[in-house]
PDB file of C-alpha atoms in Angstrom:
ATOM      1  CA  UNK A  50     136.838  70.185  93.699  1.00 51.00           C
ATOM      2  CA  UNK A  51     136.779  72.663  90.941  1.00 51.00           C
ATOM      3  CA  UNK A  52     134.865  72.169  87.714  1.00 52.00           C
ATOM      4  CA  UNK A  53     134.662  74.350  84.670  1.00 50.00           C
ATOM      5  CA  UNK A  54     132.055  74.258  81.960  1.00 49.00           C
ATOM      6  CA  UNK A  55     133.355  74.562  78.413  1.00 49.00           C
ATOM      7  CA  UNK A  56     131.244  77.398  77.074  1.00 51.00           C
ATOM      8  CA  UNK A  57     132.776  80.267  75.166  1.00 53.00           C
ATOM      9  CA  UNK A  58     133.291  83.421  77.224  1.00 49.00           C
ATOM     10  CA  UNK A  59     133.216  85.694  74.175  1.00 53.00           C
ATOM     11  CA  UNK A  60     129.444  86.115  74.056  1.00 56.00           C
ATOM     12  CA  UNK A  61     128.639  89.826  74.452  1.00 56.00           C
ATOM     13  CA  UNK A  62     126.419  90.905  77.318  1.00 54.00           C
ATOM     14  CA  UNK A  63     126.625  87.463  78.922  1.00 80.00           C
ATOM     15  CA  UNK A  64     127.419  87.474  82.634  1.00 90.00           C
ATOM     16  CA  UNK A  65     129.195  84.353  83.859  1.00 94.00           C
ATOM     17  CA  UNK A  66     129.033  83.206  87.455  1.00 96.00           C
ATOM     18  CA  UNK A  67     131.076  81.174  89.932  1.00 95.00           C
ATOM     19  CA  UNK A  68     129.281  79.250  92.634  1.00 96.00           C
ATOM     20  CA  UNK A  69     131.056  78.152  95.775  1.00 94.00           C
ATOM     21  CA  UNK A  70     129.453  75.389  97.801  1.00 95.00           C
ATOM     22  CA  UNK A  71     130.917  75.832 101.275  1.00 93.00           C
ATOM     23  CA  UNK A  72     130.798  73.135 103.923  1.00 93.00           C
ATOM     24  CA  UNK A  73     132.666  72.383 107.136  1.00 91.00           C
ATOM     25  CA  UNK A  74     134.482  69.305 105.861  1.00 90.00           C
ATOM     26  CA  UNK A  75     133.932  69.197 102.105  1.00 90.00           C
ATOM     27  CA  UNK A  76     131.335  67.396 100.048  1.00 92.00           C
ATOM     28  CA  UNK A  77     131.365  63.742  99.133  1.00 93.00           C
ATOM     29  CA  UNK A  78     131.819  63.193  95.402  1.00 94.00           C
ATOM     30  CA  UNK A  79     128.215  62.045  95.004  1.00 95.00           C
ATOM     31  CA  UNK A  80     126.858  65.113  96.815  1.00 94.00           C
ATOM     32  CA  UNK A  81     129.030  67.455  94.746  1.00 94.00           C
ATOM     33  CA  UNK A  82     128.027  65.758  91.498  1.00 95.00           C
ATOM     34  CA  UNK A  83     124.308  65.901  92.375  1.00 94.00           C
ATOM     35  CA  UNK A  84     124.417  69.592  93.373  1.00 94.00           C
ATOM     36  CA  UNK A  85     126.510  70.684  90.394  1.00 93.00           C
ATOM     37  CA  UNK A  86     124.310  68.678  87.988  1.00 95.00           C
ATOM     38  CA  UNK A  87     121.198  70.324  89.456  1.00 95.00           C
ATOM     39  CA  UNK A  88     122.730  73.772  89.024  1.00 95.00           C
ATOM     40  CA  UNK A  89     124.158  73.134  85.535  1.00 93.00           C
ATOM     41  CA  UNK A  90     120.899  71.610  84.294  1.00 94.00           C
ATOM     42  CA  UNK A  91     119.043  74.770  85.335  1.00 93.00           C
ATOM     43  CA  UNK A  92     121.580  77.406  84.299  1.00 93.00           C
ATOM     44  CA  UNK A  93     123.683  77.981  81.211  1.00 91.00           C
ATOM     45  CA  UNK A  94     125.930  80.790  82.457  1.00 92.00           C
ATOM     46  CA  UNK A  95     127.752  79.146  85.358  1.00 93.00           C
ATOM     47  CA  UNK A  96     131.439  78.807  84.594  1.00 91.00           C
ATOM     48  CA  UNK A  97     132.845  77.433  87.855  1.00 91.00           C
ATOM     49  CA  UNK A  98     131.360  75.391  90.699  1.00 93.00           C
ATOM     50  CA  UNK A  99     133.744  74.784  93.581  1.00 93.00           C
ATOM     51  CA  UNK A 100     133.616  72.732  96.745  1.00 93.00           C
ATOM     52  CA  UNK A 101     134.926  75.123  99.409  1.00 92.00           C
ATOM     53  CA  UNK A 102     135.990  73.876 102.821  1.00 92.00           C
ATOM     54  CA  UNK A 103     135.289  76.453 105.512  1.00 89.00           C
ATOM     55  CA  UNK A 104     138.434  75.870 107.635  1.00 90.00           C
ATOM     56  CA  UNK A 105     140.686  76.613 104.631  1.00 89.00           C
ATOM     57  CA  UNK A 106     139.437  80.202 104.384  1.00 88.00           C
ATOM     58  CA  UNK A 107     140.459  83.243 106.415  1.00 88.00           C
ATOM     59  CA  UNK A 108     138.171  83.697 109.452  1.00 88.00           C
ATOM     60  CA  UNK A 109     137.970  87.478 108.979  1.00 88.00           C
ATOM     61  CA  UNK A 110     136.823  87.057 105.363  1.00 86.00           C
ATOM     62  CA  UNK A 111     134.146  84.599 106.478  1.00 85.00           C
ATOM     63  CA  UNK A 112     133.017  86.936 109.242  1.00 84.00           C
ATOM     64  CA  UNK A 113     132.759  89.896 106.855  1.00 82.00           C
ATOM     65  CA  UNK A 114     130.831  87.719 104.387  1.00 85.00           C
ATOM     66  CA  UNK A 115     128.296  86.769 107.049  1.00 83.00           C
ATOM     67  CA  UNK A 116     127.954  90.355 108.260  1.00 82.00           C
ATOM     68  CA  UNK A 117     127.602  91.706 104.740  1.00 84.00           C
ATOM     69  CA  UNK A 118     124.752  89.343 103.910  1.00 86.00           C
ATOM     70  CA  UNK A 119     123.327  89.436 107.444  1.00 81.00           C
ATOM     71  CA  UNK A 120     123.461  85.690 107.994  1.00 69.00           C
ATOM     72  CA  UNK A 121     123.121  84.844 111.688  1.00 61.00           C
ATOM     73  CA  UNK A 122     125.430  81.809 111.509  1.00 67.00           C
ATOM     74  CA  UNK A 123     127.346  79.623 109.118  1.00 69.00           C
ATOM     75  CA  UNK A 124     125.150  77.034 107.458  1.00 76.00           C
ATOM     76  CA  UNK A 125     126.267  73.735 106.003  1.00 84.00           C
ATOM     77  CA  UNK A 126     126.230  73.849 103.030  1.00 90.00           C
ATOM     78  CA  UNK A 127     125.985  77.456 102.004  1.00 91.00           C
ATOM     79  CA  UNK A 128     126.222  78.823  98.480  1.00 94.00           C
ATOM     80  CA  UNK A 129     128.233  81.886  97.510  1.00 94.00           C
ATOM     81  CA  UNK A 130     127.805  83.469  94.094  1.00 95.00           C
ATOM     82  CA  UNK A 131     130.463  85.602  92.430  1.00 95.00           C
ATOM     83  CA  UNK A 132     130.722  86.983  88.951  1.00 94.00           C
ATOM     84  CA  UNK A 133     133.326  85.109  86.890  1.00 93.00           C
ATOM     85  CA  UNK A 134     136.036  87.643  86.001  1.00 93.00           C
ATOM     86  CA  UNK A 135     138.800  86.047  83.886  1.00 93.00           C
ATOM     87  CA  UNK A 136     141.145  88.990  84.494  1.00 95.00           C
ATOM     88  CA  UNK A 137     141.101  88.352  88.267  1.00 94.00           C
ATOM     89  CA  UNK A 138     142.096  84.741  87.720  1.00 93.00           C
ATOM     90  CA  UNK A 139     144.907  85.750  85.342  1.00 95.00           C
ATOM     91  CA  UNK A 140     146.171  88.265  87.919  1.00 96.00           C
ATOM     92  CA  UNK A 141     146.168  85.628  90.653  1.00 95.00           C
ATOM     93  CA  UNK A 142     148.089  83.180  88.430  1.00 95.00           C
ATOM     94  CA  UNK A 143     150.690  85.856  87.651  1.00 95.00           C
ATOM     95  CA  UNK A 144     150.975  86.732  91.342  1.00 95.00           C
ATOM     96  CA  UNK A 145     151.529  83.062  92.197  1.00 96.00           C
ATOM     97  CA  UNK A 146     154.257  82.812  89.555  1.00 95.00           C
ATOM     98  CA  UNK A 147     155.840  86.088  90.680  1.00 95.00           C
ATOM     99  CA  UNK A 148     155.901  84.989  94.334  1.00 95.00           C
ATOM    100  CA  UNK A 149     157.362  81.607  93.368  1.00 94.00           C
ATOM    101  CA  UNK A 150     159.842  82.559  90.647  1.00 92.00           C
ATOM    102  CA  UNK A 151     162.250  79.721  91.342  1.00 93.00           C
ATOM    103  CA  UNK A 152     159.572  77.058  91.557  1.00 90.00           C
ATOM    104  CA  UNK A 153     158.152  78.311  88.262  1.00 88.00           C
ATOM    105  CA  UNK A 154     161.568  78.485  86.610  1.00 88.00           C
ATOM    106  CA  UNK A 155     162.347  74.875  87.483  1.00 90.00           C
ATOM    107  CA  UNK A 156     158.810  73.642  86.807  1.00 88.00           C
ATOM    108  CA  UNK A 157     157.972  72.897  90.439  1.00 92.00           C
ATOM    109  CA  UNK A 158     154.712  74.855  90.588  1.00 92.00           C
ATOM    110  CA  UNK A 159     152.114  72.123  90.802  1.00 94.00           C
ATOM    111  CA  UNK A 160     148.715  72.187  89.111  1.00 94.00           C
ATOM    112  CA  UNK A 161     147.197  72.085  92.611  1.00 94.00           C
ATOM    113  CA  UNK A 162     148.892  75.389  93.504  1.00 94.00           C
ATOM    114  CA  UNK A 163     147.358  76.946  90.389  1.00 94.00           C
ATOM    115  CA  UNK A 164     143.930  75.518  91.253  1.00 93.00           C
ATOM    116  CA  UNK A 165     144.110  76.933  94.793  1.00 92.00           C
ATOM    117  CA  UNK A 166     145.082  80.381  93.459  1.00 93.00           C
ATOM    118  CA  UNK A 167     142.328  80.323  90.827  1.00 93.00           C
ATOM    119  CA  UNK A 168     139.740  79.239  93.386  1.00 91.00           C
ATOM    120  CA  UNK A 169     140.706  82.083  95.741  1.00 90.00           C
ATOM    121  CA  UNK A 170     140.404  84.563  92.860  1.00 92.00           C
ATOM    122  CA  UNK A 171     137.087  83.188  91.596  1.00 93.00           C
ATOM    123  CA  UNK A 172     135.577  83.224  95.088  1.00 92.00           C
ATOM    124  CA  UNK A 173     136.755  86.567  96.430  1.00 90.00           C
ATOM    125  CA  UNK A 174     134.289  87.150  99.278  1.00 90.00           C
ATOM    126  CA  UNK A 175     134.705  90.919  99.011  1.00 89.00           C
ATOM    127  CA  UNK A 176     133.078  90.702  95.568  1.00 91.00           C
ATOM    128  CA  UNK A 177     130.367  88.165  96.369  1.00 93.00           C
ATOM    129  CA  UNK A 178     126.952  88.916  94.912  1.00 94.00           C
ATOM    130  CA  UNK A 179     124.724  86.514  96.830  1.00 94.00           C
ATOM    131  CA  UNK A 180     124.931  84.192  99.835  1.00 91.00           C
ATOM    132  CA  UNK A 181     122.319  81.617 100.789  1.00 91.00           C
ATOM    133  CA  UNK A 182     121.803  78.142 102.171  1.00 89.00           C
ATOM    134  CA  UNK A 183     119.241  77.132  99.536  1.00 91.00           C
ATOM    135  CA  UNK A 184     120.260  75.836  96.102  1.00 93.00           C
ATOM    136  CA  UNK A 185     116.898  76.899  94.656  1.00 95.00           C
ATOM    137  CA  UNK A 186     117.609  80.514  95.657  1.00 94.00           C
ATOM    138  CA  UNK A 187     120.964  80.260  93.836  1.00 95.00           C
ATOM    139  CA  UNK A 188     119.188  79.235  90.647  1.00 96.00           C
ATOM    140  CA  UNK A 189     116.504  81.925  91.061  1.00 96.00           C
ATOM    141  CA  UNK A 190     119.114  84.641  91.693  1.00 95.00           C
ATOM    142  CA  UNK A 191     121.139  83.811  88.589  1.00 95.00           C
ATOM    143  CA  UNK A 192     118.050  83.478  86.404  1.00 94.00           C
ATOM    144  CA  UNK A 193     116.737  86.831  87.651  1.00 94.00           C
ATOM    145  CA  UNK A 194     120.067  88.566  87.005  1.00 91.00           C
ATOM    146  CA  UNK A 195     120.900  87.055  83.614  1.00 81.00           C
TER     147      UNK A 195
END
């Protein structure tokens, strides 16, 4: 799942964030809706909230994420905060189209392929700002850094 809020990104000095909610097997729709509503009701500068499934991500990236934030083990769910950088998402879309020229030319690139590429760009673990297993700490972190 991948949701975007419709705010304008042109506000100067406004930092926008992406929040990844990572679980072993994905969230149920009701769980995702409740968590994203709780976050969106508390924060105005969250652009993307994604449901990330742990097994779909590279093991080395996950390991480096845990080591970087000194987490002893994977928790379920855990929350990963990244800054929303539109240029990174545009680059990833262009890379997808470049690597799949023929699919793009004939219109066979599916919206799902774009969503996967955008999600990977928005949640680049090498650029993660915060990692926790507590949704309240997510809200506190973003409020403190806004």
